[in-house]
GROMACS .gro file of C-alpha atoms in nm:
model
  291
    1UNK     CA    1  12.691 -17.812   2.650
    2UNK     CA    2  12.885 -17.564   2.730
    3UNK     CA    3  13.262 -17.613   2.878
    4UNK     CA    4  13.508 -17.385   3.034
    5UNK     CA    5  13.704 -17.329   2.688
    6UNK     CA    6  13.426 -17.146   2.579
    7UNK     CA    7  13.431 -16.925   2.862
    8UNK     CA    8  13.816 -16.831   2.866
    9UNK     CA    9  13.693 -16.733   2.475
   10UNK     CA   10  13.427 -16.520   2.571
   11UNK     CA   11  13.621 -16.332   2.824
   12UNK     CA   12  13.921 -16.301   2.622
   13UNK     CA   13  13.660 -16.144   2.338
   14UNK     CA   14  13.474 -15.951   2.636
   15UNK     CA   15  13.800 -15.788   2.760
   16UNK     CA   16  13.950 -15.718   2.377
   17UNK     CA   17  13.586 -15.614   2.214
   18UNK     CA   18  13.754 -15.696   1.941
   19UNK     CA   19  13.783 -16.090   1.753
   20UNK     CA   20  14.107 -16.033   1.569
   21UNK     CA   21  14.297 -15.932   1.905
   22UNK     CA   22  14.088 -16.208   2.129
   23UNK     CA   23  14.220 -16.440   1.879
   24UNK     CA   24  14.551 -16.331   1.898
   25UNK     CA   25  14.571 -16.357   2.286
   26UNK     CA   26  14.404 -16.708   2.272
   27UNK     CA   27  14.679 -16.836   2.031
   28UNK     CA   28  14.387 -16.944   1.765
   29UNK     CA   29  14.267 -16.820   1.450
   30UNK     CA   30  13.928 -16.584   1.447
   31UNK     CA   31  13.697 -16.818   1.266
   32UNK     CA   32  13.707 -17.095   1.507
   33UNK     CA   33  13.663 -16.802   1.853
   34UNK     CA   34  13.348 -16.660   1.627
   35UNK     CA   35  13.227 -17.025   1.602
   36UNK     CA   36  13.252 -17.101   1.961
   37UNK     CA   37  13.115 -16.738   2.100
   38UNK     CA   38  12.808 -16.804   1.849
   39UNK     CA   39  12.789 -17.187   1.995
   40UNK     CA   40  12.798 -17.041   2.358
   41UNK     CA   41  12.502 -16.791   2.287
   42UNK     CA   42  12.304 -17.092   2.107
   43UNK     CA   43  12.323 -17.295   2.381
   44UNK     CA   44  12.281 -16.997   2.632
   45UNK     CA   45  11.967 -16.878   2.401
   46UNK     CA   46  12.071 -16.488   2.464
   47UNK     CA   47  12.321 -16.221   2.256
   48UNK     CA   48  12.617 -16.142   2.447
   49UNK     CA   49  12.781 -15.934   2.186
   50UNK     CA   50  12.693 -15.712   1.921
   51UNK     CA   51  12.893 -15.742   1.622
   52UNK     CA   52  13.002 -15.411   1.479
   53UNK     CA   53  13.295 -15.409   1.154
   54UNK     CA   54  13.558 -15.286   1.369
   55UNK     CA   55  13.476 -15.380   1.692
   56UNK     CA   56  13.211 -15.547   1.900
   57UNK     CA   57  13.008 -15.477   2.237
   58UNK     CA   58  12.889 -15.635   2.523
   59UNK     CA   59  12.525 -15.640   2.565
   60UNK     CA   60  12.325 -15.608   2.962
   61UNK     CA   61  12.329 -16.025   2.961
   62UNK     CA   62  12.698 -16.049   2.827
   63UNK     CA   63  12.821 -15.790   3.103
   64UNK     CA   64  12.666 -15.964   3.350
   65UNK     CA   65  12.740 -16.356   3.206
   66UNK     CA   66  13.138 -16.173   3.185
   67UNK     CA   67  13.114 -16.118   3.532
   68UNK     CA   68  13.007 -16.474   3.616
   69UNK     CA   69  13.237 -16.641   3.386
   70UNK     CA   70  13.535 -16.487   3.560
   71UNK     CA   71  13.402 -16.651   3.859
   72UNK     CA   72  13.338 -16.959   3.718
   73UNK     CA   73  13.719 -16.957   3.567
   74UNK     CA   74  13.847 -16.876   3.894
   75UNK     CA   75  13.672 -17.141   4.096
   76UNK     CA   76  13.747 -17.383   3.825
   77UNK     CA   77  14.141 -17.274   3.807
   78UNK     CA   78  14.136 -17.332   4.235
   79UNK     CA   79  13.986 -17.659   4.191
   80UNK     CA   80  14.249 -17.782   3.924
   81UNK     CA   81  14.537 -17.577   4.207
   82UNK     CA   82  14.327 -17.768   4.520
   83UNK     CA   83  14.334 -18.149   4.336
   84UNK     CA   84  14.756 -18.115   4.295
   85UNK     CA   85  14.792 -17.977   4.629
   86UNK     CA   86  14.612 -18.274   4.730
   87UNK     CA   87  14.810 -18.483   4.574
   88UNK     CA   88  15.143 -18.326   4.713
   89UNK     CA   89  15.021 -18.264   5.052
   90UNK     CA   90  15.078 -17.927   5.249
   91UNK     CA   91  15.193 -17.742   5.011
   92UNK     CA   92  15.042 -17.406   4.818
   93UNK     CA   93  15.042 -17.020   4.891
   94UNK     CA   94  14.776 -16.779   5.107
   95UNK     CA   95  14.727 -16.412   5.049
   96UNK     CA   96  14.645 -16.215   5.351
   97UNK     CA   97  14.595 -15.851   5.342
   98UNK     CA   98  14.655 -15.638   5.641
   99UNK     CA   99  14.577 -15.265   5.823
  100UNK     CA  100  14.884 -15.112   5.963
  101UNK     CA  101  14.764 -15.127   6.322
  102UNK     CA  102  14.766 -15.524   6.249
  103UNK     CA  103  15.184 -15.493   6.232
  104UNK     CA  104  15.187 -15.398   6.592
  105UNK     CA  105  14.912 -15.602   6.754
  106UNK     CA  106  14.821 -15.952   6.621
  107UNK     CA  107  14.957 -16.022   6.288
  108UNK     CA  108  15.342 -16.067   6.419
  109UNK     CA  109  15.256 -16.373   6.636
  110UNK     CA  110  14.938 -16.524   6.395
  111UNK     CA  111  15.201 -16.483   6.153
  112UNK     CA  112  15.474 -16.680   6.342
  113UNK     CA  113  15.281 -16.938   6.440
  114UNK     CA  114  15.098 -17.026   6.090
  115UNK     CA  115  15.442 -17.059   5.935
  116UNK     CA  116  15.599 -17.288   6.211
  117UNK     CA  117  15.257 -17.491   6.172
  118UNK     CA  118  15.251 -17.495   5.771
  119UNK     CA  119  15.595 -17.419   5.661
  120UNK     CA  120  15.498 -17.552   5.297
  121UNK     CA  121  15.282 -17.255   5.260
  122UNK     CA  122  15.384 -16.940   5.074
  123UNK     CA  123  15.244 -16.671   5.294
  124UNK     CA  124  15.210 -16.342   5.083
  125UNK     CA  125  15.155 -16.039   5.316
  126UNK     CA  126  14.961 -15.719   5.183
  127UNK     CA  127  14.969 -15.376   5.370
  128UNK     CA  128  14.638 -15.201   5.256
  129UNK     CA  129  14.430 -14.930   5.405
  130UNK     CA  130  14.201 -15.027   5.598
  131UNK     CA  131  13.865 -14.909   5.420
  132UNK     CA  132  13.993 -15.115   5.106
  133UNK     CA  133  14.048 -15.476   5.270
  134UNK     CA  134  13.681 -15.586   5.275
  135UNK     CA  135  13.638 -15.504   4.877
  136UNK     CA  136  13.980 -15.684   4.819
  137UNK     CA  137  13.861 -16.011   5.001
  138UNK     CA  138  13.501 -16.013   4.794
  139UNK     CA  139  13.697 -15.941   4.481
  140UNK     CA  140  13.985 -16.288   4.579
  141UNK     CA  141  14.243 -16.036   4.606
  142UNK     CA  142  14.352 -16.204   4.943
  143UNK     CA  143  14.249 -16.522   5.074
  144UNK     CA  144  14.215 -16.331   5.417
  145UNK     CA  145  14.252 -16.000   5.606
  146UNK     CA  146  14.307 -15.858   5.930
  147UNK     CA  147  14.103 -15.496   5.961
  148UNK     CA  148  13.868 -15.328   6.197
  149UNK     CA  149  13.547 -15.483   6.230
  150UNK     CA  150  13.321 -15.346   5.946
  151UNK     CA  151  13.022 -15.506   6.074
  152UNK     CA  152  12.815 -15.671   5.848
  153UNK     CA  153  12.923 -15.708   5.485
  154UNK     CA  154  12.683 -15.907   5.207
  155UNK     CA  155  12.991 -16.253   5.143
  156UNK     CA  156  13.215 -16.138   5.385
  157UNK     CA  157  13.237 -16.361   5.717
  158UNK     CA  158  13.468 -16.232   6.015
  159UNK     CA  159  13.536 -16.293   6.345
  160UNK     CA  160  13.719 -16.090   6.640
  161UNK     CA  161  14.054 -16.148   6.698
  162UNK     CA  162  14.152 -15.833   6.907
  163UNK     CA  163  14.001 -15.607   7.111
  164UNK     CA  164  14.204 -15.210   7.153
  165UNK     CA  165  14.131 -14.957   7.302
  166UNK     CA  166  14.193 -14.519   7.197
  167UNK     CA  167  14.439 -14.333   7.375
  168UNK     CA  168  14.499 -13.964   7.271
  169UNK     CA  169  14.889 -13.852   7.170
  170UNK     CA  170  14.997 -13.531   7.179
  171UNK     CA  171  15.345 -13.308   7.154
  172UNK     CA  172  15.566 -13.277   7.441
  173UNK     CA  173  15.464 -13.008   7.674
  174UNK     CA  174  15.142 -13.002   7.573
  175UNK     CA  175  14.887 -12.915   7.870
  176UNK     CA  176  14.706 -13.253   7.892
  177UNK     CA  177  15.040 -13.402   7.900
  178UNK     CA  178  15.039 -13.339   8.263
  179UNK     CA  179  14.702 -13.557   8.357
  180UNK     CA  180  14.760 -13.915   8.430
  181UNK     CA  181  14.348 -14.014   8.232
  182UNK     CA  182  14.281 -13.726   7.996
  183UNK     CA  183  13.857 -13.649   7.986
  184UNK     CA  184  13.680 -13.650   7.691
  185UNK     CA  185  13.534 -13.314   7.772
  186UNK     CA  186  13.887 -13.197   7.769
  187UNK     CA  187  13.925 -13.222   7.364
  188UNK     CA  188  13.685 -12.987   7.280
  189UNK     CA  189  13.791 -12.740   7.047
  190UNK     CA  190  14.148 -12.893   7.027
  191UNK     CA  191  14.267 -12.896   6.659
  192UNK     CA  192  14.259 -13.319   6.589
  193UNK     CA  193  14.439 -13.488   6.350
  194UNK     CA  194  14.260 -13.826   6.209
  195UNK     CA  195  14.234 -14.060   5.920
  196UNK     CA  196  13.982 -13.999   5.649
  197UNK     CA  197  13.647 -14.129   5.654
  198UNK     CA  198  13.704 -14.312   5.351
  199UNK     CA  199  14.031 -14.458   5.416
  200UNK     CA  200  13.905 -14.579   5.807
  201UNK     CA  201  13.549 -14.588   5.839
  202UNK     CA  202  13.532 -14.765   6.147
  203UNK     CA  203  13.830 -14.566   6.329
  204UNK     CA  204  13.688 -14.235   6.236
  205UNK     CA  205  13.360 -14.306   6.337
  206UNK     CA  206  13.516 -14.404   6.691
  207UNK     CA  207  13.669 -14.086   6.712
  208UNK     CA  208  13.363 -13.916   6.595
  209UNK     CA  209  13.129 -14.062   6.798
  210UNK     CA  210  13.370 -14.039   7.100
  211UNK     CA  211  13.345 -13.680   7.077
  212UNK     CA  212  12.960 -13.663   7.027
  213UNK     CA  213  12.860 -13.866   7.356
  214UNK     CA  214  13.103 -13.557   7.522
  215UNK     CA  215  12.876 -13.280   7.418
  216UNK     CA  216  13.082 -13.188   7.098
  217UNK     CA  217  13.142 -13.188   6.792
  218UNK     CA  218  13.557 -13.267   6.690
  219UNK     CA  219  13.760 -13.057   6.495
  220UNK     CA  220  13.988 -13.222   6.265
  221UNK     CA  221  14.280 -12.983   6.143
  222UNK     CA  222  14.459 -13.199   5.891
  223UNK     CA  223  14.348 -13.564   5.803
  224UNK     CA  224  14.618 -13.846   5.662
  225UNK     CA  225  14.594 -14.169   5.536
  226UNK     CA  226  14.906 -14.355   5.748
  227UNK     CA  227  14.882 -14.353   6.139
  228UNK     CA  228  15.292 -14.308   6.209
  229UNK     CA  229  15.239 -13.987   5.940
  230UNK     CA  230  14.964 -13.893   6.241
  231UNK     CA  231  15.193 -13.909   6.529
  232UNK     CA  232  15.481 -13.756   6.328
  233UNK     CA  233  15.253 -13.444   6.274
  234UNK     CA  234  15.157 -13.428   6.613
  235UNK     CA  235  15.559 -13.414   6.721
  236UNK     CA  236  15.538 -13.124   6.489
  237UNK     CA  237  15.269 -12.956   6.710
  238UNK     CA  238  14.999 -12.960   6.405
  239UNK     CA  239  14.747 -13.072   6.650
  240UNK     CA  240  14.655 -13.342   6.890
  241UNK     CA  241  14.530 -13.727   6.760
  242UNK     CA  242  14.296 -14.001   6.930
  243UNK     CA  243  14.486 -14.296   6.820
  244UNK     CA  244  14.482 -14.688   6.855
  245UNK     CA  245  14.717 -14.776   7.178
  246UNK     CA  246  14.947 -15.021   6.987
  247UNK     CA  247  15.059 -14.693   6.793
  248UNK     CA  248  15.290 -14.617   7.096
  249UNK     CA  249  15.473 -14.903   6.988
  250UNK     CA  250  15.664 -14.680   6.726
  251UNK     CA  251  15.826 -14.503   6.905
  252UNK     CA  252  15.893 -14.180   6.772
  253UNK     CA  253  16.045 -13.893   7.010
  254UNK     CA  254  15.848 -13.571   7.085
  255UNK     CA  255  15.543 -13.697   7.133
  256UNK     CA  256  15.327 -13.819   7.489
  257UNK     CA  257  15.061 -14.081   7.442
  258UNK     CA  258  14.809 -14.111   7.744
  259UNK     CA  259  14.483 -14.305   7.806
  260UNK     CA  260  14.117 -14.143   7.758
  261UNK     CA  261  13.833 -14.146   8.017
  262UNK     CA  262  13.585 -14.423   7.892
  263UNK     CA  263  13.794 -14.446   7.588
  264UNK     CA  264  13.684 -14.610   7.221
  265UNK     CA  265  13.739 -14.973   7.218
  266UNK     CA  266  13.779 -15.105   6.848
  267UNK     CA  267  13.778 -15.446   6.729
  268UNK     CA  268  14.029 -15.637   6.458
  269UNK     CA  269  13.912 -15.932   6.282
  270UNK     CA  270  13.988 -16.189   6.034
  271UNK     CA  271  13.798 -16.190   5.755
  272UNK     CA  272  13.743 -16.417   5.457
  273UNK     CA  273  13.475 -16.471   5.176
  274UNK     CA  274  13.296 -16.818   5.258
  275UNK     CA  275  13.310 -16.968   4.917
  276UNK     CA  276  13.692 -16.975   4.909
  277UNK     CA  277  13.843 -17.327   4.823
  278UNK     CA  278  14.220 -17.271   4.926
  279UNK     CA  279  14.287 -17.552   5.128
  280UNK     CA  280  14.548 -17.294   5.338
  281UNK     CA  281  14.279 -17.083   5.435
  282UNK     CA  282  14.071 -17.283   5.721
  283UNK     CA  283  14.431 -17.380   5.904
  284UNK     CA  284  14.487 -16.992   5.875
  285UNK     CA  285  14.181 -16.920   6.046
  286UNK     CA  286  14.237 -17.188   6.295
  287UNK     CA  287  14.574 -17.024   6.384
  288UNK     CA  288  14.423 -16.641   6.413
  289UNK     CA  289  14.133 -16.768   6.646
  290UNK     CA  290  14.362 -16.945   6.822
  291UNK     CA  291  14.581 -16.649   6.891
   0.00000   0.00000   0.00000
């Protein structure tokens, strides 16, 4: 039968391709790790490795039983985490990774409130972009994450927690500056400034979109990763930026933000992969719905 030693072995081999080294790292000498690899592929009735004198290979089935074992070591190590927590009541640690736009909106108070309710609980906060938060959840990166709504994502489950709308920012003194609602119309051929499509799928899209139900298409001068590096630009005149409202919180000098006709609403949510076992996790959801 095979037991979880035998999988910390084969990954150990699987990340070292090599026995002497896997060995080595394992604290064991090689003739008992090529026993136990050559027990696990008896029992499993496949090769996972190809033996060569200096070093050896994974085959198709020992890539994908490496990618499995890790899983299966990382459940089991949560389960052996979950059964002393148990035992010592609210205690452990939650890993939440979060957009910027989450620092001004709802991850202050969620954040407040979850460690008044669970003080026990090491809470380890994450800044990330947003277009790598959903990857980092489905990899166990972070337990959770607050990040636009990506729609739907094979293991990811979310839920809305905010709802924001667009506004547009521009330098002092620009013309639009002057208009109390600034039309959509009115953007057309201004030089934009905007997050990559890669780095904010769902923002850019907004913004995209935004200007395609207006009868154009936009015309993005510079694009930047950060959203303060955005409105910085624009105080430097560089061009004009359709930004999430909350961003007026910064507040940097030079710069006028003012709402959009119809404007973009975008979503935040929470989300988490469903077959997480930290017991900290469901009384951090309860907390962000709650907010």
């Amino acid at each position: 039968m095979i037991d979880i030693r035998q999988m910390r072995y084969f990954v150990a081999l699987a990340e070292t391709l090599h026995f002497g080294r896997a060995a080595e790292r394992l604290h064991i000498s090689q003739p008992p790790l090529s026993r136990q690899i050559a027990a696990l592929e008896a029992e499993l009735g496949v090769t996972l490795l190809e033996r060569h004198s200096r070093q050896a290979v994974l085959t198709y089935a020992g890539r994908r039983f490496l990618e499995d074992a890790r899983a299966v070591i990382a459940n089991f190590d949560q389960a052996c985490r979950n059964a002393k927590l148990a035992e010592h009541g609210d205690l452990g640690e939650i890993s939440v990774g979060f957009m910027m736009h989450a620092a001004y909106t709802v991850l202050p108070g969620l954040t407040r409130r979850y460690v008044n309710a669970h003080p026990g609980v090491h809470q380890e906060l994450r800044e990330v972009v947003p277009g790598g938060l959903a990857d980092a959840v489905l990899k166990g990166r972070f337990d959770a994450a607050i990040m636009f709504n990506p729609g739907f994502v094979r293991g990811l489950e979310t839920e809305i927690i905010h709802h924001e709308k667009l506004c547009l920012v521009m330098p002092v003194g620009h013309v639009l500056a002057e208009q109390a609602i600034v039309l959509a119309k009115q953007l057309d051929g201004e030089p934009l400034i905007g997050v990559p499509m890669d780095v904010a799928p769902v923002l850019r899209k907004a913004i995209t979109n935004y200007c395609h139900a207006a009868g154009f298409a936009p015309s993005f001068r510079l694009e930047v990763e950060l959203q303060q590096t955005i409105v910085s630009l624009v105080a430097e005149k560089l061009g004009i930026a359709l930004v999430p409202q909350s961003m007026e919180r910064l507040g940097l000098p030079d710069v006028v933000f003012r709402p959009l006709e119809d404007a973009p609403v975008i979503q935040h949510v929470v989300a988490w992969r469903p077959g997480n076992l930290n017991p900290a996790l469901p009384p951090f959801l309860a907390e962000a719905r709650a907010g």
